[in-house]
Amino acid sequence: MKKYRVVIVGAGIIGVSIARVLSMYENFDVSIAEMEPDVGWGISKANTSIIHPCHEEDPERYPLRARLCREGNSIWMEWVKELDILARWPGELMVFHSSEEEREARKYISFAIKNNVPGVQVIYRDELQSYEPTINPDAEGALYAPTAGMISPFEAVIAIAENAIENGVKLIVDTRVSNVKITNHSVVGVDTNRGSIDADIIINAAGLYADHVSHMAGVARSFYIKPRRGEYIVFDEGVDIKPKKILHTTPTPTTKGVYAITTVHGNLMIGPTAEDLPVDARESRTTTENGLSYLLKEGGRILNRVPPPSKIIRRFAGLRPEPPQGEWLIEVYTDPFGFVNVAGIRSPGLTAAPAIANYVLKLMIKKYDITLVKKASWVRHRKSINRIRELSLERLDELIRKNPSYGKIICHCRTVSEAEILEAIDRIIKIGVKPTVDGVKFRTTAGFGKCQGSFCRWRIALLISRKLDIPLHSVVIKRSPYGLGDVKLLLRSRMVNKT
Amino acid sequence: MIERKVSVMVVGAGPAGIAAATKAAQLGLETVLVENRDILGGIPLQCVHPGFGLHYFKEDMTGCEFIHRLIDRMHRAGVETIVNAYVHSIEFYSQLEKNVNVVTQSGILRINTKTVIYTAGARERHLFELNVHGDRIDGIYTAGEAQTIMDLYGVLPGKDVVIIGSGDVGLIMARRFALEGANVKAVIEIMPYPGGLLRNIVQCLKDFNIPLYLGHAVTEIIGSKRVEAVKVAKVDEDQRPIRSTEFEITCDTVVIAAGLVPNIDLLEKIGVAVDPRTKGPIVNEYLETSIPGIFAAGNALVVNDLVDYAAEQGEIAADGAKIYIENCGIPTRNWTRIKPGRNLRFVVPHYVSRERDVVLYARVQKPERNVYLSIANFKAKMLSLRPAEMIRIKIPFNRILEDNHRVISVEVVPYE
């Protein structure tokens, strides 16, 4: 059996899903090169977090998208259990307000039939409130799709990455691919800012930069990704509007649907906007005044009441990689041999990710004539960090007796203990990543609450500084250190300059 | 799970909590004080500047000195304290029993108490509560966080600093940064007048030549890895930015000092009635909330600008707890509702019995000079009132209110 050295470019949901699938077999020796300091910090971090039922995918226009979205929806139901990822399956209601919108919504029934999506039906106003009490009573009806789910998307990436790494995948972060090396029409490796990596197969899952990587390999030269910005607003957990189901507006030719959901972490979230940015604006995650007012307005169309803006605790924006004509570019090339594009994976990319991973493997088997050999010792399951937030007091009491660190609360808003923070730091180190305060935040939700970290950021930073044995000021928050140095730094440098 | 029974449970060992616990113990009540940090004292621990204790101890002290004097006094009074103790939940069982579930490193402590004095302080308003757009990047700190890392842990956050908000914490931090050699480029205040005490405007900004932009707002934060600049604009009367006046200030650090909000999540969960003006609980003259036997004091009750008042409120609440315990509840009174009238943002407490002198805390909406504070036929002359300076005044309600007063408004009126 030939063992292929595989480099996956990008540790987003697509990259880690492919890594997990490949890690099941003896045939591959997989590394992931990620340009960010941690996994899932690109497109995967900031999106609506929905696992779509697949009744919105046009099977004629986008057959691949429709097929993989439908498959992905079912696979996630297994993956979230295997990998202990926070998820809910409440179903969704596509709210319509007019006969025109109803016509649009009804269009998706035929998609649902063709895509084999179960349970899709129209609910009218008289029944709507019993399906969802928080829905706007002016709505005429809604298209119900019971198989819609939601997950914590960043937790999903982390969970899959941890599992893949446990199964032998290597992760290299802070590593930006600058060149795809090709000899005799075959890929031989990549150059990066941290040296080159040899490879027989290069899988391009580089998200917003996948067009660049594809061009490095000399394929799909006319393929360009346009960043599309989506803004979101998140409300305090304490607000009384908490939809049980996933609610969203009916998409129209001019506007995309806006969602109102209660996230898996318990916050009302409204979003996204959809704003096409210039091709080079691939780091533009700014929030805008227009975005905020649009979301409040659209939220009002879905919900019976939008909480006051003063209850917003977080605003963020993510970028989605919009490919030409909305068409995913999934292709396994024979020239150059060993190059694989998984590019332009726009919505429903999160839903389809596990199915995309299986599909990519199938294409590779066919094109590269691989005979798969299953690993005897592949580990299917991964456990999440033990969270005390939802525990009963009795269970928490037992846990503290075993490990007193569970009894020391670091994040007061979301009840996150020191033990959880320490476990997050250990897990970050274990996958080969440098611990950051943001890395801990996305693994524990410490800092997600009402005070947005003003009481816990320094506590988390202190724990990291002790663990790594580095000064507090050099602990990295997201991408830069907490402080410039010790508090007398500037005065001391002035003294030195004077003398 | 360990179970305990006490008479008074104080939540939060800042100035209000320590003063409350001390007083309760001095009144002979079995008292326990819990604190979620690993040290007693709360926010004053990180306040290395003076201005503390002028009213309470008739001495000018730093925050650290003030709080240590309070802590020493509390130890002499024999209060039991528990640190690293996080209040998970409060359960109201009956008029005479509340269960407070506390997470500690030795397990869950379930404290059965007759009264709770809630003194959990305030939290800072953060970036997302302001109308600031742009990037969510490193280099943005709340003022309290910046103060914590500078004065408790010796970390310098940055060197070119813009401060949003001219409340006292913002002003104090402007000076702290300046004293450490940082360049404080601007303090940006959305209101047409400063948010902090006059003495702080002089001592923290003027003395250090730090520019104060009144009637301006930061509209956007710009940067890729860390803050690189902020956009600032003048605002109109409704505090909306005027885009044509927008300009940029380069900086590497943004400090948000845009005010405090009482930290009353635990009380809201058990249904305590909240005053939308103070964002703290509605209380009677004993500082008892709408839930019998649960008292509030300090910044959890109303955001104070002087620590002295927070401590005073703690003592008032302890007195209330004593009366509550002796009478199995605060005896029914013919309560008069106190309402804020002309040019007042709020008045605390909200209900008075008309049977004794009561200290009122209030804040004006906008600065005004040569006025009276007026309640019924009672008038107190005030030379100058500013929103930054809380009014504290003892009112002899027993002498000024008639029996038929059910609702009475407190007003600021100009000299005739």
Short mmCIF file of C-alpha atoms in Angstrom, two decimals, chain A residues 236 283-290 292 309-318 388-389 391 393-394 396-397 400-401 403-409 411-415 418 438 449-455 457-459 462 466 472-473 476-491 494, chain B residues 1-2 36-38 43 84-86 88-89 91 101 103-110 122-124 126 128-142 144-145 148-159 176-183 220-221 224-226 241 243 252 263 265 268-269:
data_model
loop_
_atom_site.label_atom_id
_atom_site.label_comp_id
_atom_site.label_asym_id
_atom_site.label_seq_id
_atom_site.Cartn_x
_atom_site.Cartn_y
_atom_site.Cartn_z
CA ASP A 236 -28.05 39.01 26.69
CA GLU A 283 -10.19 40.55 6.37
CA SER A 284 -12.92 43.13 6.62
CA ARG A 285 -14.96 41.96 9.58
CA THR A 286 -16.10 45.37 10.70
CA THR A 287 -19.61 45.94 11.95
CA THR A 288 -21.61 48.87 10.63
CA GLU A 289 -24.41 51.16 11.65
CA ASN A 290 -26.52 50.09 8.65
CA LEU A 292 -27.31 47.00 13.01
CA PRO A 309 -30.76 47.45 21.59
CA SER A 310 -29.43 48.07 25.11
CA LYS A 311 -29.66 44.29 25.64
CA ILE A 312 -27.19 43.59 22.83
CA ILE A 313 -24.03 42.14 24.35
CA ARG A 314 -22.08 41.38 21.21
CA ARG A 315 -21.95 42.36 17.57
CA PHE A 316 -19.80 40.56 15.06
CA ALA A 317 -19.35 40.03 11.38
CA GLY A 318 -18.12 37.05 9.40
CA ILE A 388 -20.32 22.76 35.16
CA ARG A 389 -22.84 25.31 33.95
CA LEU A 391 -24.90 20.58 36.28
CA LEU A 393 -25.77 21.40 42.52
CA GLU A 394 -25.48 17.80 43.74
CA LEU A 396 -21.30 19.89 40.97
CA ASP A 397 -20.68 19.20 44.65
CA ILE A 400 -15.66 19.68 43.30
CA ARG A 401 -14.82 17.03 45.88
CA ASN A 403 -11.26 18.37 41.83
CA PRO A 404 -11.56 21.58 43.91
CA SER A 405 -10.69 23.60 40.83
CA TYR A 406 -14.30 23.12 39.64
CA GLY A 407 -15.30 25.12 42.70
CA LYS A 408 -13.39 28.20 41.66
CA ILE A 409 -15.48 30.24 39.27
CA CYS A 411 -16.28 33.61 34.44
CA HIS A 412 -19.13 34.80 36.64
CA CYS A 413 -21.56 35.59 33.86
CA ARG A 414 -21.52 32.09 32.39
CA THR A 415 -20.34 30.10 35.43
CA GLU A 418 -10.94 27.29 36.73
CA ASP A 438 -9.69 33.92 22.72
CA GLY A 449 -21.65 36.73 28.88
CA LYS A 450 -23.07 40.02 29.94
CA CYS A 451 -19.78 41.67 30.93
CA GLN A 452 -17.97 40.43 27.80
CA GLY A 453 -14.89 39.51 29.76
CA SER A 454 -14.17 42.68 31.68
CA PHE A 455 -14.15 40.62 34.89
CA ARG A 457 -10.18 38.24 30.80
CA TRP A 458 -7.35 38.98 33.21
CA ARG A 459 -8.14 35.90 35.26
CA LEU A 462 -3.26 34.85 34.57
CA ARG A 466 1.15 30.54 34.97
CA LEU A 472 1.10 38.29 32.14
CA HIS A 473 1.69 41.07 29.62
CA VAL A 476 -1.90 36.78 23.69
CA ILE A 477 -5.54 37.85 23.70
CA LYS A 478 -6.47 37.22 20.08
CA ARG A 479 -3.51 38.17 17.94
CA SER A 480 -1.52 40.54 20.12
CA PRO A 481 -0.26 40.54 23.69
CA TYR A 482 -2.31 41.71 26.67
CA GLY A 483 0.13 44.52 27.40
CA LEU A 484 3.28 46.17 26.13
CA GLY A 485 5.34 45.14 29.10
CA ASP A 486 5.53 45.85 32.79
CA VAL A 487 3.92 49.02 34.01
CA LYS A 488 7.23 50.95 34.29
CA LEU A 489 8.32 50.11 30.76
CA LEU A 490 7.85 53.56 29.24
CA LEU A 491 9.31 55.43 32.20
CA ARG A 494 12.79 57.33 29.02
CA MET B 1 -23.20 19.64 50.38
CA ILE B 2 -22.60 21.59 53.57
CA ASN B 36 -16.11 35.49 44.84
CA ARG B 37 -12.56 36.77 44.47
CA ASP B 38 -9.72 35.29 46.46
CA ILE B 43 -12.71 47.34 43.58
CA ASN B 84 -13.40 32.18 46.51
CA ALA B 85 -17.10 31.76 47.04
CA TYR B 86 -19.40 32.22 44.08
CA HIS B 88 -24.74 30.28 42.29
CA SER B 89 -28.34 31.02 43.15
CA GLU B 91 -33.86 30.64 46.58
CA ASN B 101 -26.20 28.26 47.16
CA VAL B 103 -19.87 27.33 45.07
CA THR B 104 -16.59 27.00 46.95
CA GLN B 105 -13.49 24.94 46.43
CA SER B 106 -14.56 22.58 49.16
CA GLY B 107 -17.95 21.96 47.61
CA ILE B 108 -21.38 23.50 47.58
CA LEU B 109 -22.26 25.49 50.65
CA ARG B 110 -25.97 25.93 51.21
CA ALA B 122 -21.59 46.93 39.40
CA ARG B 123 -20.20 45.87 36.07
CA GLU B 124 -18.77 48.17 33.44
CA HIS B 126 -18.55 47.48 27.43
CA PHE B 128 -21.01 46.45 22.48
CA GLU B 129 -23.27 48.59 24.63
CA LEU B 130 -21.97 51.73 22.96
CA ASN B 131 -22.83 52.84 19.48
CA VAL B 132 -19.31 52.04 18.28
CA HIS B 133 -18.83 50.10 15.06
CA GLY B 134 -15.79 48.59 13.38
CA ASP B 135 -13.28 45.91 14.26
CA ARG B 136 -13.20 43.69 17.34
CA ILE B 137 -9.51 43.65 17.93
CA ASP B 138 -6.96 43.57 20.72
CA GLY B 139 -6.09 46.76 22.57
CA ILE B 140 -9.61 47.48 23.85
CA TYR B 141 -10.02 47.42 27.63
CA THR B 142 -12.69 48.49 30.03
CA GLY B 144 -11.67 48.65 35.42
CA GLU B 145 -9.86 45.90 33.57
CA THR B 148 -6.77 45.77 37.47
CA ILE B 149 -3.90 44.75 35.23
CA MET B 150 -1.93 47.93 35.86
CA ASP B 151 -2.36 48.29 39.59
CA LEU B 152 -2.79 44.72 40.76
CA TYR B 153 -0.58 42.93 38.24
CA GLY B 154 1.84 45.57 36.97
CA VAL B 155 1.01 45.32 33.27
CA LEU B 156 1.09 48.35 30.95
CA PRO B 157 -1.75 47.89 28.44
CA GLY B 158 -0.52 50.35 25.81
CA LYS B 159 1.19 53.65 25.12
CA ARG B 176 -2.70 56.59 35.67
CA PHE B 177 -1.63 56.12 32.07
CA ALA B 178 -0.05 59.59 31.97
CA LEU B 179 1.87 58.89 35.20
CA GLU B 180 3.34 55.75 33.64
CA GLY B 181 4.57 57.73 30.64
CA ALA B 182 1.81 56.81 28.19
CA ASN B 183 0.43 59.39 25.81
CA GLU B 220 -15.52 53.42 14.87
CA ILE B 221 -12.48 51.43 15.98
CA SER B 224 -6.17 44.65 12.03
CA LYS B 225 -4.29 42.91 14.85
CA ARG B 226 -4.51 45.64 17.43
CA PRO B 241 -22.74 61.52 15.42
CA ARG B 243 -20.56 62.47 10.04
CA ASP B 252 -2.93 51.58 20.16
CA ASN B 263 -24.78 43.77 38.86
CA ASP B 265 -28.51 39.19 37.69
CA GLU B 268 -33.47 39.54 38.68
CA LYS B 269 -33.62 35.76 38.48
#
